[in-house]
CSV table of N, CA and C in Angstrom, one decimal:
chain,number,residue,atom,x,y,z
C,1,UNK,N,-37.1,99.1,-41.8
C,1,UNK,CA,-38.0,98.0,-42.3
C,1,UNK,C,-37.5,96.6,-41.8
C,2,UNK,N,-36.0,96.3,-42.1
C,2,UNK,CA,-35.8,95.1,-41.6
C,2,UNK,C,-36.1,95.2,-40.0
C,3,UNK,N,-35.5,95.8,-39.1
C,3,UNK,CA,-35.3,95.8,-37.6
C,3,UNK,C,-36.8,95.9,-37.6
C,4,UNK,N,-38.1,96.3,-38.3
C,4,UNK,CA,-39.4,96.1,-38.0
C,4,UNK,C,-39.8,94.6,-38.3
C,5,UNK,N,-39.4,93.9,-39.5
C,5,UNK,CA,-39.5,92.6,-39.6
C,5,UNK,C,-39.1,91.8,-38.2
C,6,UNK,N,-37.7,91.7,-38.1
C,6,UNK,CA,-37.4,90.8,-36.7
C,6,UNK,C,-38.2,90.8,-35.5
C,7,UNK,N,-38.6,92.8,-35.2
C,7,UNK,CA,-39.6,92.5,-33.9
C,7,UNK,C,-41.1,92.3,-34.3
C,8,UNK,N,-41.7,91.6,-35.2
C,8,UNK,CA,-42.4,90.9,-35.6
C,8,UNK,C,-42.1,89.6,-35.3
C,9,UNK,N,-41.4,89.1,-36.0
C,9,UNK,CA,-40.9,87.8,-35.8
C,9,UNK,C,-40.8,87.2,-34.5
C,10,UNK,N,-39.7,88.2,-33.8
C,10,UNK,CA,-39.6,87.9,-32.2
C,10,UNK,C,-41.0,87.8,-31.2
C,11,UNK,N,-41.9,88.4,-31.9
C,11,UNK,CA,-43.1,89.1,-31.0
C,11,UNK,C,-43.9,87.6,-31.3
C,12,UNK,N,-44.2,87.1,-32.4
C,12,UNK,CA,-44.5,85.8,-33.1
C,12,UNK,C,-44.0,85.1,-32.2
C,13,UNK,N,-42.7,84.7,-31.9
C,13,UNK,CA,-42.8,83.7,-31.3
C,13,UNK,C,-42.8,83.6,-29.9
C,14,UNK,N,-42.8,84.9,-28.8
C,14,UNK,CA,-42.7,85.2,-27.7
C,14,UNK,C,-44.4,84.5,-27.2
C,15,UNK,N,-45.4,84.8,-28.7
C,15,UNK,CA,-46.7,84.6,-28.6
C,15,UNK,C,-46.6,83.3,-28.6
C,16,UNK,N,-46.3,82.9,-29.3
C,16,UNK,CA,-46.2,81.4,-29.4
C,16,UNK,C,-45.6,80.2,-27.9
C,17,UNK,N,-44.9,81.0,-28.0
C,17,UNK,CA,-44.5,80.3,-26.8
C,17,UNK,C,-45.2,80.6,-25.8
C,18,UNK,N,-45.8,81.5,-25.3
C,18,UNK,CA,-46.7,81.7,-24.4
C,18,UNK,C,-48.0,80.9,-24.2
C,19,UNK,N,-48.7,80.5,-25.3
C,19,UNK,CA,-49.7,80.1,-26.2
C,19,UNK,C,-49.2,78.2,-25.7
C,20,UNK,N,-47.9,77.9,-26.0
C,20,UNK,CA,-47.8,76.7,-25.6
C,20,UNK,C,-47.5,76.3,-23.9
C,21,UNK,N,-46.6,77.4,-23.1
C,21,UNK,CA,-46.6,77.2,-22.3
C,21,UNK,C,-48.6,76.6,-21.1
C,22,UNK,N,-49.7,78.1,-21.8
C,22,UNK,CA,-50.9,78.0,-21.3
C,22,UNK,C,-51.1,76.8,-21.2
C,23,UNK,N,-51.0,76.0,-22.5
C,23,UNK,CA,-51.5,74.7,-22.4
C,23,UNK,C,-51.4,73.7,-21.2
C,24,UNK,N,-50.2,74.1,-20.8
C,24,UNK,CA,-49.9,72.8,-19.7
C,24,UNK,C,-50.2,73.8,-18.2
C,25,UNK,N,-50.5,72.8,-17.5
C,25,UNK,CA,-51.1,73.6,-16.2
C,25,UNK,C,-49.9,73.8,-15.2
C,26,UNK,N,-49.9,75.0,-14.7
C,26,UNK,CA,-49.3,75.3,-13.8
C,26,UNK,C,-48.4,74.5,-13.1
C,27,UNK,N,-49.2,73.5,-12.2
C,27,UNK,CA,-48.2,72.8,-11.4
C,27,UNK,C,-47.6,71.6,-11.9
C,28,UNK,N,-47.6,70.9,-13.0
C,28,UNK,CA,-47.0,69.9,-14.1
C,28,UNK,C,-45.9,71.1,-14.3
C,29,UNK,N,-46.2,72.2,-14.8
C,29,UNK,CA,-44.9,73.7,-15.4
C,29,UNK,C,-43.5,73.1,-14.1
C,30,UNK,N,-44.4,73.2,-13.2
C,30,UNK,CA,-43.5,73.5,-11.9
C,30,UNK,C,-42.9,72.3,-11.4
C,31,UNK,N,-43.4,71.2,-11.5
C,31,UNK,CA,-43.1,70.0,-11.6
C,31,UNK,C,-41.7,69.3,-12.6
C,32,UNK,N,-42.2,69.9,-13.9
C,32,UNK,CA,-41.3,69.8,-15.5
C,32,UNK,C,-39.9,70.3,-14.7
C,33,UNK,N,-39.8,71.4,-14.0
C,33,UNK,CA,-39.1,72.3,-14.1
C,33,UNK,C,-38.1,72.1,-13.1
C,34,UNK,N,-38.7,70.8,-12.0
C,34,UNK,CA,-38.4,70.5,-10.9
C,34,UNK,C,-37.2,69.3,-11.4
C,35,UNK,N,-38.0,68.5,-11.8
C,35,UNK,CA,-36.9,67.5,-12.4
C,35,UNK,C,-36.0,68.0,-13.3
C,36,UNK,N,-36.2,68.7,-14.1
C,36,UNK,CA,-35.1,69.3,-14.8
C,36,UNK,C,-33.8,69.6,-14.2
C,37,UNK,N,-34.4,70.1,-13.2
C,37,UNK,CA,-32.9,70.4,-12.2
C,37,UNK,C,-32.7,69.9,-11.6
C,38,UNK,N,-33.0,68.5,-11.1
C,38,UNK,CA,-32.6,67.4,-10.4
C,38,UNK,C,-31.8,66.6,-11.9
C,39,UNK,N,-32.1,66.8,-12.9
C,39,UNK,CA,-31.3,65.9,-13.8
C,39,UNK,C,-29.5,66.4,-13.9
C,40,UNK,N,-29.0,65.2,-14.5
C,40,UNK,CA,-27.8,65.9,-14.6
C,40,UNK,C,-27.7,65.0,-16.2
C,41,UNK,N,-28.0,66.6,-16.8
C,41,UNK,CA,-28.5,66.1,-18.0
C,41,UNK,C,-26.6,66.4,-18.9
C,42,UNK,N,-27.4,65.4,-20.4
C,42,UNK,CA,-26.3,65.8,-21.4
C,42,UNK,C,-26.7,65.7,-22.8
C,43,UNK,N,-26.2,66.4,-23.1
C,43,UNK,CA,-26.9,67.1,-24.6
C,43,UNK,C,-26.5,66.2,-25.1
C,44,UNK,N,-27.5,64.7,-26.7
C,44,UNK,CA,-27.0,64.5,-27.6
C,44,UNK,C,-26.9,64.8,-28.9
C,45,UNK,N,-27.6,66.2,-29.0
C,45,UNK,CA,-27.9,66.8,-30.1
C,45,UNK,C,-29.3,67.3,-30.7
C,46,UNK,N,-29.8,68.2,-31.2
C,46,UNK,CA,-30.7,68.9,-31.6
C,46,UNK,C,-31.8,69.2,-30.3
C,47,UNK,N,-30.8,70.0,-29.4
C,47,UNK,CA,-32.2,70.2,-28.2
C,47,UNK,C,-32.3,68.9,-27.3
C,48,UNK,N,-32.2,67.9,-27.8
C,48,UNK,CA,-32.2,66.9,-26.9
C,48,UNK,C,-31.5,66.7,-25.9
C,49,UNK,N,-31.9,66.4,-24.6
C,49,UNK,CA,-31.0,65.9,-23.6
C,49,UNK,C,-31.3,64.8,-22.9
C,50,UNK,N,-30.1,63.8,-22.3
C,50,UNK,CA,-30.8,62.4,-21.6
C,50,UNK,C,-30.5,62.8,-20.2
C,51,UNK,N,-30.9,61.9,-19.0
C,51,UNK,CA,-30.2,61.8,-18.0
C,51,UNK,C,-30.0,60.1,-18.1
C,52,UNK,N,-28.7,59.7,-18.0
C,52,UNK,CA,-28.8,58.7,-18.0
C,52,UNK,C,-29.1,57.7,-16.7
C,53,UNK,N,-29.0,58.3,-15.5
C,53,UNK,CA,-28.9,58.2,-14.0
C,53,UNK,C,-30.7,57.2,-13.8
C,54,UNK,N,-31.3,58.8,-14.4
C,54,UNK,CA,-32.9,58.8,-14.0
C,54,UNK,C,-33.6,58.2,-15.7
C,55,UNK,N,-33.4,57.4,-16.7
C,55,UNK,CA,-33.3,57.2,-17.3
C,55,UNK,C,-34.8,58.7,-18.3
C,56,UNK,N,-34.1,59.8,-18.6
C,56,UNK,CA,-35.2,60.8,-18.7
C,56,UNK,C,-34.7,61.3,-20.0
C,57,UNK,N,-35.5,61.5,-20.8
C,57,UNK,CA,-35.1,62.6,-22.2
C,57,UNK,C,-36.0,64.1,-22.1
C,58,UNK,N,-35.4,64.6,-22.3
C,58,UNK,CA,-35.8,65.7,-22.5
C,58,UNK,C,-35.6,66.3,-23.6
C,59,UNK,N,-36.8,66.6,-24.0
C,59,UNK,CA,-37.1,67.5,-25.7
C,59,UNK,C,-37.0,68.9,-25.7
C,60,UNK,N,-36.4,69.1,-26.9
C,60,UNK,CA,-36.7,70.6,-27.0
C,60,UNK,C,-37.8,71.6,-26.9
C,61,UNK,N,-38.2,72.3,-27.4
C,61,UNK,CA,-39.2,73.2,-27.0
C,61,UNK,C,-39.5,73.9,-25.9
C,62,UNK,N,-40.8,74.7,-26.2
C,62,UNK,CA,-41.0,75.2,-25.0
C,62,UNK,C,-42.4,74.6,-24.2
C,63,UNK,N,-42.3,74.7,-23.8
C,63,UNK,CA,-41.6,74.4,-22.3
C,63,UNK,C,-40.7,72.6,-22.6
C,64,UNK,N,-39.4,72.9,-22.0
C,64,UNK,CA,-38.8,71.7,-22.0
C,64,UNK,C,-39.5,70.6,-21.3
C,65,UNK,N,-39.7,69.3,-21.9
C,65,UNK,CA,-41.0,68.3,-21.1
C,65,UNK,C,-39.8,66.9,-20.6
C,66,UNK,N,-39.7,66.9,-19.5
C,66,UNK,CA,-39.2,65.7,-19.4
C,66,UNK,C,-39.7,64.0,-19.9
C,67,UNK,N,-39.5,63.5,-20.5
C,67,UNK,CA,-40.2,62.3,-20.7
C,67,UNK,C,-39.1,60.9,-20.3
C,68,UNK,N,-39.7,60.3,-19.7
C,68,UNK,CA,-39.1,59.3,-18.6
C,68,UNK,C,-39.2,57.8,-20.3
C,69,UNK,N,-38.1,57.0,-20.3
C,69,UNK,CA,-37.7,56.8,-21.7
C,69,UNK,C,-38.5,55.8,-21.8
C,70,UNK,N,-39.6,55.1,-20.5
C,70,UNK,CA,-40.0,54.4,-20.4
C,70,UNK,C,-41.9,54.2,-21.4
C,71,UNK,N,-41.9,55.9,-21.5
C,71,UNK,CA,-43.2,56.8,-22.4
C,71,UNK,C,-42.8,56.8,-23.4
C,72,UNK,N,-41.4,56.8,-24.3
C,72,UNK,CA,-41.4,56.9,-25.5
C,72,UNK,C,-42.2,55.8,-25.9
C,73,UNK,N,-42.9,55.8,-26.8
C,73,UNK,CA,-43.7,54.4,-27.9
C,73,UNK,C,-42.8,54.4,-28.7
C,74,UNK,N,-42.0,55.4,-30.0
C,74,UNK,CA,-41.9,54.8,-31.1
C,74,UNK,C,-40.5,56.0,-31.7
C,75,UNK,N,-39.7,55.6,-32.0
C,75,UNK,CA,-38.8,56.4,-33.2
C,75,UNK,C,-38.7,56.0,-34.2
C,76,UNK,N,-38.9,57.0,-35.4
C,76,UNK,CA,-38.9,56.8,-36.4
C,76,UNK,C,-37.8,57.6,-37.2
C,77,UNK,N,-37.5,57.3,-38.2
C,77,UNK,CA,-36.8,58.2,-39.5
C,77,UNK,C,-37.9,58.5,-40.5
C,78,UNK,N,-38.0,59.6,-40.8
C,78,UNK,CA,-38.8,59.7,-42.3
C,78,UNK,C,-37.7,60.8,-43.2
C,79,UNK,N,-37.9,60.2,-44.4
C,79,UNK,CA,-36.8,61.0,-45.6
C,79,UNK,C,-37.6,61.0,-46.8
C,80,UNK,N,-37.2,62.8,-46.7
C,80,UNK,CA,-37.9,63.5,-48.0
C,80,UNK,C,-36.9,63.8,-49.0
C,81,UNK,N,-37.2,63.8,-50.4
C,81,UNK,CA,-36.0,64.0,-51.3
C,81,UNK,C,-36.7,64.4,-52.1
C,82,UNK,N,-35.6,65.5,-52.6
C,82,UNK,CA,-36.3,66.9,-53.3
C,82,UNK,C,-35.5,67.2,-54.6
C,83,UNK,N,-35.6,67.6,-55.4
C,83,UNK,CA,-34.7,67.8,-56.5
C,83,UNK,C,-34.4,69.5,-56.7
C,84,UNK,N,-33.3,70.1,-56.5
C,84,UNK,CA,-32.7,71.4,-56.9
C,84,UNK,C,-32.2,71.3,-57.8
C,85,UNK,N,-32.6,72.1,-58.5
C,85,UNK,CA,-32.0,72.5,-60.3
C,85,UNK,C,-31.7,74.3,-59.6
C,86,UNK,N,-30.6,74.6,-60.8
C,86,UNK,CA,-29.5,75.4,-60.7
C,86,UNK,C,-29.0,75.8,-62.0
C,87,UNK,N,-29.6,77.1,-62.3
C,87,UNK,CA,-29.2,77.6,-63.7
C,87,UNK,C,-27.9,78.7,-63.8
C,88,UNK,N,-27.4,78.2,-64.4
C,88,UNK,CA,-26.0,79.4,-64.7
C,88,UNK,C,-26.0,79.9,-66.2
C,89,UNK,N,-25.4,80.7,-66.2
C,89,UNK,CA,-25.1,81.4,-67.6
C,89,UNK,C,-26.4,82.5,-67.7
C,90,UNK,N,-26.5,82.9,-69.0
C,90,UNK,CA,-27.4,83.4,-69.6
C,90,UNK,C,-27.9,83.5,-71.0
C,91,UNK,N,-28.6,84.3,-71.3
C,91,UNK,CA,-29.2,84.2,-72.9
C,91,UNK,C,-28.7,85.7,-73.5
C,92,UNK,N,-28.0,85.5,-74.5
C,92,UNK,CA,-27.3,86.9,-74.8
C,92,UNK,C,-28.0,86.6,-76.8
C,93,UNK,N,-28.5,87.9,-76.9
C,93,UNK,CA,-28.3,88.4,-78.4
C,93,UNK,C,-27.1,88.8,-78.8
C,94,UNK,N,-26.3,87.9,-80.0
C,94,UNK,CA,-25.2,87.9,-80.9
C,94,UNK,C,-25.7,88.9,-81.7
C,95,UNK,N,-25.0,89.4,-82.3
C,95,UNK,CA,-25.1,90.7,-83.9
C,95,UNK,C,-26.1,91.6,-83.6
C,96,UNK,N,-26.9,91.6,-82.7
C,96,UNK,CA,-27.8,92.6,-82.6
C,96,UNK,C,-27.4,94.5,-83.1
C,97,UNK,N,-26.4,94.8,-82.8
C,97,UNK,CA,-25.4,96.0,-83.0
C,97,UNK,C,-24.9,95.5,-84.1
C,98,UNK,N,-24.3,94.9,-85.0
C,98,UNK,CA,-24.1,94.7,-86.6
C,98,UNK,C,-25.6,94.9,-87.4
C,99,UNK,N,-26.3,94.2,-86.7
C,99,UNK,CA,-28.0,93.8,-87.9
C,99,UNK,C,-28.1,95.6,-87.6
C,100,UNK,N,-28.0,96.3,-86.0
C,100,UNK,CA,-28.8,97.2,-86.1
C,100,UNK,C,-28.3,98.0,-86.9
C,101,UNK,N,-27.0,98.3,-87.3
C,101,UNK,CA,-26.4,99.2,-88.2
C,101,UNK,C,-26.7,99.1,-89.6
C,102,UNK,N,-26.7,98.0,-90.2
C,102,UNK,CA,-26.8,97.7,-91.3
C,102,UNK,C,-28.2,97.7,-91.6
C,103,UNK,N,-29.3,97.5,-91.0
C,103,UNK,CA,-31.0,98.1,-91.2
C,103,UNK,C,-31.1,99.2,-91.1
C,104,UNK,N,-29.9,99.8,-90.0
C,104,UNK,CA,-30.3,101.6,-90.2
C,104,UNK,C,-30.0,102.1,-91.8
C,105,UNK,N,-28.9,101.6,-92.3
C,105,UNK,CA,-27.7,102.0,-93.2
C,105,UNK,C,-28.9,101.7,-94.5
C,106,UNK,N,-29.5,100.9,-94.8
C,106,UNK,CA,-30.4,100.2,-95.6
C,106,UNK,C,-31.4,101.2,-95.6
C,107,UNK,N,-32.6,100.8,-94.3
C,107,UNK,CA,-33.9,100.8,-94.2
C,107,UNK,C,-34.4,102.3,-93.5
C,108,UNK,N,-33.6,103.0,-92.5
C,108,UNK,CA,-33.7,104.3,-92.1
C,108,UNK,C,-33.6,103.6,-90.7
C,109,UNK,N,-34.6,104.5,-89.9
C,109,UNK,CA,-34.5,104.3,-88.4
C,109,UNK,C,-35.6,103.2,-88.3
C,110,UNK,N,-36.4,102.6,-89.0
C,110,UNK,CA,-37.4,101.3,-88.7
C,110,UNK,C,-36.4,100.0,-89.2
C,111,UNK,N,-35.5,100.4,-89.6
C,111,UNK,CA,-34.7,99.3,-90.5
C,111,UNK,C,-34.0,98.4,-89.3
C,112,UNK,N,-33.2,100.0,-88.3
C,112,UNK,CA,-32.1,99.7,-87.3
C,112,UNK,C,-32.9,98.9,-86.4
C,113,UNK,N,-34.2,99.6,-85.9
C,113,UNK,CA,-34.7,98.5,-85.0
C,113,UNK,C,-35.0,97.2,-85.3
C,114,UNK,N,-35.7,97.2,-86.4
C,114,UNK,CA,-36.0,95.5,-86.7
C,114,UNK,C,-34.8,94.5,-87.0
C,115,UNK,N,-33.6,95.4,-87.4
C,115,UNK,CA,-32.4,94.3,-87.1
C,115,UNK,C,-31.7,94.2,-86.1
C,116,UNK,N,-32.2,95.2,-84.9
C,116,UNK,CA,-31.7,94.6,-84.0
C,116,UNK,C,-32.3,93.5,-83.1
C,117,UNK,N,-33.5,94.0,-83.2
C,117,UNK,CA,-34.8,92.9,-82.7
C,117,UNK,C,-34.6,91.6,-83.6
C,118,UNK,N,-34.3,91.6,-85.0
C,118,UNK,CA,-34.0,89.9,-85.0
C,118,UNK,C,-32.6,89.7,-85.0
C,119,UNK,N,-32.0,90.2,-84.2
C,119,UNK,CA,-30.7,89.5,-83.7
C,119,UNK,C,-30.7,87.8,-83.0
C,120,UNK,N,-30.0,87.0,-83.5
C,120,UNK,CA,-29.9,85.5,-82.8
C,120,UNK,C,-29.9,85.7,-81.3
C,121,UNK,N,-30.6,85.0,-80.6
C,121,UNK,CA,-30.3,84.3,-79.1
C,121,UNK,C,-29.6,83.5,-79.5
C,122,UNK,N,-28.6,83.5,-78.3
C,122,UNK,CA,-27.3,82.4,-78.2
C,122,UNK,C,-27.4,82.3,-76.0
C,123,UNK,N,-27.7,80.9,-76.2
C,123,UNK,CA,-28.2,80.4,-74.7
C,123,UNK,C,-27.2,79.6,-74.2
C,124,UNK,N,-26.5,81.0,-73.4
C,124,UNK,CA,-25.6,80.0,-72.8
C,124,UNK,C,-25.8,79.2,-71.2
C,125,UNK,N,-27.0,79.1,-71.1
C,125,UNK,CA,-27.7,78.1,-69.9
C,125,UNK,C,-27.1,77.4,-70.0
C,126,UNK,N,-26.5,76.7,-68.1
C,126,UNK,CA,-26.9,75.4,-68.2
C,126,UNK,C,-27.2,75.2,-66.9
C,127,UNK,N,-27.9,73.8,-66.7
C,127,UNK,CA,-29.2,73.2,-65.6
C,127,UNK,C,-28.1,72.4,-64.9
C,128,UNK,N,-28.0,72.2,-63.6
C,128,UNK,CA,-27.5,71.7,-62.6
C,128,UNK,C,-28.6,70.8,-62.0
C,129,UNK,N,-28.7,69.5,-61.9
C,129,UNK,CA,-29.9,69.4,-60.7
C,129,UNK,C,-29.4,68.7,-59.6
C,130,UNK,N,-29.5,68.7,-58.5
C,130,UNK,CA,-29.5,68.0,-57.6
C,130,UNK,C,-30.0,67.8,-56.3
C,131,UNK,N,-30.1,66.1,-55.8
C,131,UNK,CA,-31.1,65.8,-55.4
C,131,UNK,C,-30.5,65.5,-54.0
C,132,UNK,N,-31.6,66.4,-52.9
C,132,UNK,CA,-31.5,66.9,-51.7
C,132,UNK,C,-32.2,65.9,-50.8
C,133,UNK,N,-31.6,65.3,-49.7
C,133,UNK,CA,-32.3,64.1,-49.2
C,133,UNK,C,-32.7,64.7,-47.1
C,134,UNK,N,-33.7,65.5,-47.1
C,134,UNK,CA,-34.2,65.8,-45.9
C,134,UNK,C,-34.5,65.2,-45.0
C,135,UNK,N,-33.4,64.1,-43.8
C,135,UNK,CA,-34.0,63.4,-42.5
C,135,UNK,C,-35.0,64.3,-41.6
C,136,UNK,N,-35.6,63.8,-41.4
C,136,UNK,CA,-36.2,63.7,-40.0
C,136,UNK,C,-36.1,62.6,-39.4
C,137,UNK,N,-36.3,63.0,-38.1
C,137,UNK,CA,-36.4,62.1,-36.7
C,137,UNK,C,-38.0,62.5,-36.0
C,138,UNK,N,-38.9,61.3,-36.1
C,138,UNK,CA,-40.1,61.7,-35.3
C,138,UNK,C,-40.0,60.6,-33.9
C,139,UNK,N,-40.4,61.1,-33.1
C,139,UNK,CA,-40.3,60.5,-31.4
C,139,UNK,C,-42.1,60.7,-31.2
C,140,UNK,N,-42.5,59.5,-31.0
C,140,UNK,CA,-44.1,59.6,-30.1
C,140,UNK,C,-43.8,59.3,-28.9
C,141,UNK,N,-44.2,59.8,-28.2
C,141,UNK,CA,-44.3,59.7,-26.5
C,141,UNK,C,-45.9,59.1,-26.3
C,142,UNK,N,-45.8,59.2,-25.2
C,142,UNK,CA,-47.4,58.6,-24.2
C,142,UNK,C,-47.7,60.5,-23.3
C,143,UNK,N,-46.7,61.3,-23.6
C,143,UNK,CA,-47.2,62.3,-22.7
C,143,UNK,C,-47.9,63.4,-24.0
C,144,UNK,N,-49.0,63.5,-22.9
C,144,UNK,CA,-50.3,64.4,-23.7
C,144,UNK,C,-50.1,66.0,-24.1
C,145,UNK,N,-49.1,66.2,-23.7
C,145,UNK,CA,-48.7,67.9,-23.7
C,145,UNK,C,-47.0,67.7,-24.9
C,146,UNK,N,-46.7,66.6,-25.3
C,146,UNK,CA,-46.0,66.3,-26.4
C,146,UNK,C,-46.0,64.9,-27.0
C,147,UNK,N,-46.8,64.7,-27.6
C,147,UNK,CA,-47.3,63.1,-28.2
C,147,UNK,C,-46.5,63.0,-29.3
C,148,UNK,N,-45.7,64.1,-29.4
C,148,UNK,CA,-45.0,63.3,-31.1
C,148,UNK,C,-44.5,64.5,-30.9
C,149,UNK,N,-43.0,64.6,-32.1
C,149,UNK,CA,-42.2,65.3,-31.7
C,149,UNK,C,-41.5,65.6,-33.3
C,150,UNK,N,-41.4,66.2,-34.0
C,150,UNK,CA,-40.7,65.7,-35.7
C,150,UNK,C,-39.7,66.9,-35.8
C,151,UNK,N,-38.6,66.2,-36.3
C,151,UNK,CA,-37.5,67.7,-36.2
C,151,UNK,C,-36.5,67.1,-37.3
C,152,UNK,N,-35.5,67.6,-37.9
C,152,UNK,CA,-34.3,67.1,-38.6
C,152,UNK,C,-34.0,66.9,-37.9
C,153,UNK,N,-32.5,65.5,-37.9
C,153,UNK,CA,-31.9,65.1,-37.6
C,153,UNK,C,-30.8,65.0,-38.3
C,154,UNK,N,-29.8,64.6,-38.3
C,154,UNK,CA,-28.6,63.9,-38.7
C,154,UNK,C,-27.9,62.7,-38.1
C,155,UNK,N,-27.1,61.5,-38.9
C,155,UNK,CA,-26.5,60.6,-38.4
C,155,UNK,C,-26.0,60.4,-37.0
C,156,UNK,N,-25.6,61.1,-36.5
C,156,UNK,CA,-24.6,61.5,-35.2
C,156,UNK,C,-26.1,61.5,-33.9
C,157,UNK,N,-27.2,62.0,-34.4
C,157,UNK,CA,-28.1,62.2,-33.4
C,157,UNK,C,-29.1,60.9,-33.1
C,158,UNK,N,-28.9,60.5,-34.6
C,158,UNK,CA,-29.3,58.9,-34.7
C,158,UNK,C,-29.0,57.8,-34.2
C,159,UNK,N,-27.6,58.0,-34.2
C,159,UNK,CA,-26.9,56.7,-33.7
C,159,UNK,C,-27.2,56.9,-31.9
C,160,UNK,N,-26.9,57.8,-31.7
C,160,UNK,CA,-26.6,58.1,-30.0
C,160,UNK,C,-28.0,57.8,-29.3
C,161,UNK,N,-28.8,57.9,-30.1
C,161,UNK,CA,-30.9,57.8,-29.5
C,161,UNK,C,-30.5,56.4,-29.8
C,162,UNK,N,-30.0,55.6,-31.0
C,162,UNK,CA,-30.5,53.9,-31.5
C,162,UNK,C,-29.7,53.5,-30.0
C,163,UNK,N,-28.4,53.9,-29.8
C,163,UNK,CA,-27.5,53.7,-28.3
C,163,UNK,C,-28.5,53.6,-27.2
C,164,UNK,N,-29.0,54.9,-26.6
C,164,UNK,CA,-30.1,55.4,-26.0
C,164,UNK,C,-30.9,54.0,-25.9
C,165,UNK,N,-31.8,53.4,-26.6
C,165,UNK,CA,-32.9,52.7,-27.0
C,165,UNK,C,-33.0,51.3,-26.9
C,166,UNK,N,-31.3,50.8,-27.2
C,166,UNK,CA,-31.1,49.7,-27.3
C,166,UNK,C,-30.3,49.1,-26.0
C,167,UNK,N,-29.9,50.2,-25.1
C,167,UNK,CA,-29.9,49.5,-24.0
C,167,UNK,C,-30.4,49.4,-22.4
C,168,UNK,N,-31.6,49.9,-23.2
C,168,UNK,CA,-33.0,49.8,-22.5
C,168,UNK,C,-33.6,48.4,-22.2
């Protein structure tokens, strides 16, 4: 069942990627692919790579798209903040087994059940919440086959693009 899940999943995105590669035409593909290998790229995180030589970023995905840093328009931050609560403990009936004996002892066998059934809840819950702050990093380009780009980020990938940017 699981190993049927995954080649589902795998098959999803083999389609997917196929589906995106269509979009771009052939000789742009072959072009993309051309500079790639003339860069002497360096990873600064999440998929991203610069050349700093040929001043070029290159994004993740598929198909990898070179974008010359001069097409980026715009970087942004956007942050979402979410609240996770977190329950521990549980809810236990106290005396349930005393009541039930003592209604059986009393009442017969309708006695035992209805004292165990009103046995006390004792709630030993407790709520945790906390509040989860999700970066993203969105990049708009001028290139038509990746006009915008939105991914998580973190600090480390931030500062190195603001580096990137500002000494442009």
């Amino acid at each position: 069942m699981l190993l049927a899940l995954i080649l589902i999943i795998i098959t999803i995105v083999l389609v997917y990627q196929a589906v995106q590669l269509s979009k771009i035409p052939k000789p742009i593909r072959e072009q993309y692919k051309a500079i790639i290998k003339s860069c002497n790229l360096r990873k600064i995180g999440a998929g991203i790579s610069v050349d700093d030589d040929k001043q070029i970023l290159v994004l993740p995905g598929t198909p990898k798209i070179p974008i010359p840093l001069s097409d980026i328009v715009n970087i942004e931050t956007d942050e979402k903040t979410r609240q996770i609560t977190t329950t521990t403990g549980s809810v236990k009936k106290k005396g349930a087994l005393t009541r039930g004996v003592v209604g059986m002892t009393l009442f017969g066998p309708v006695g035992g059940v209805v004292g165990a059934v009103s046995a006390k809840k004792v709630d030993n819950r407790k709520y945790t919440t906390e509040t989860v702050t999700d970066k993203f990093i969105v990049i708009h380009t001028k290139n038509p086959y990746r006009p915008l780009l939105r991914m998580i980020y973190n600090d480390k990938l931030w500062y190195q693009l603001e580096n990137l940017f500002s000494t442009k």
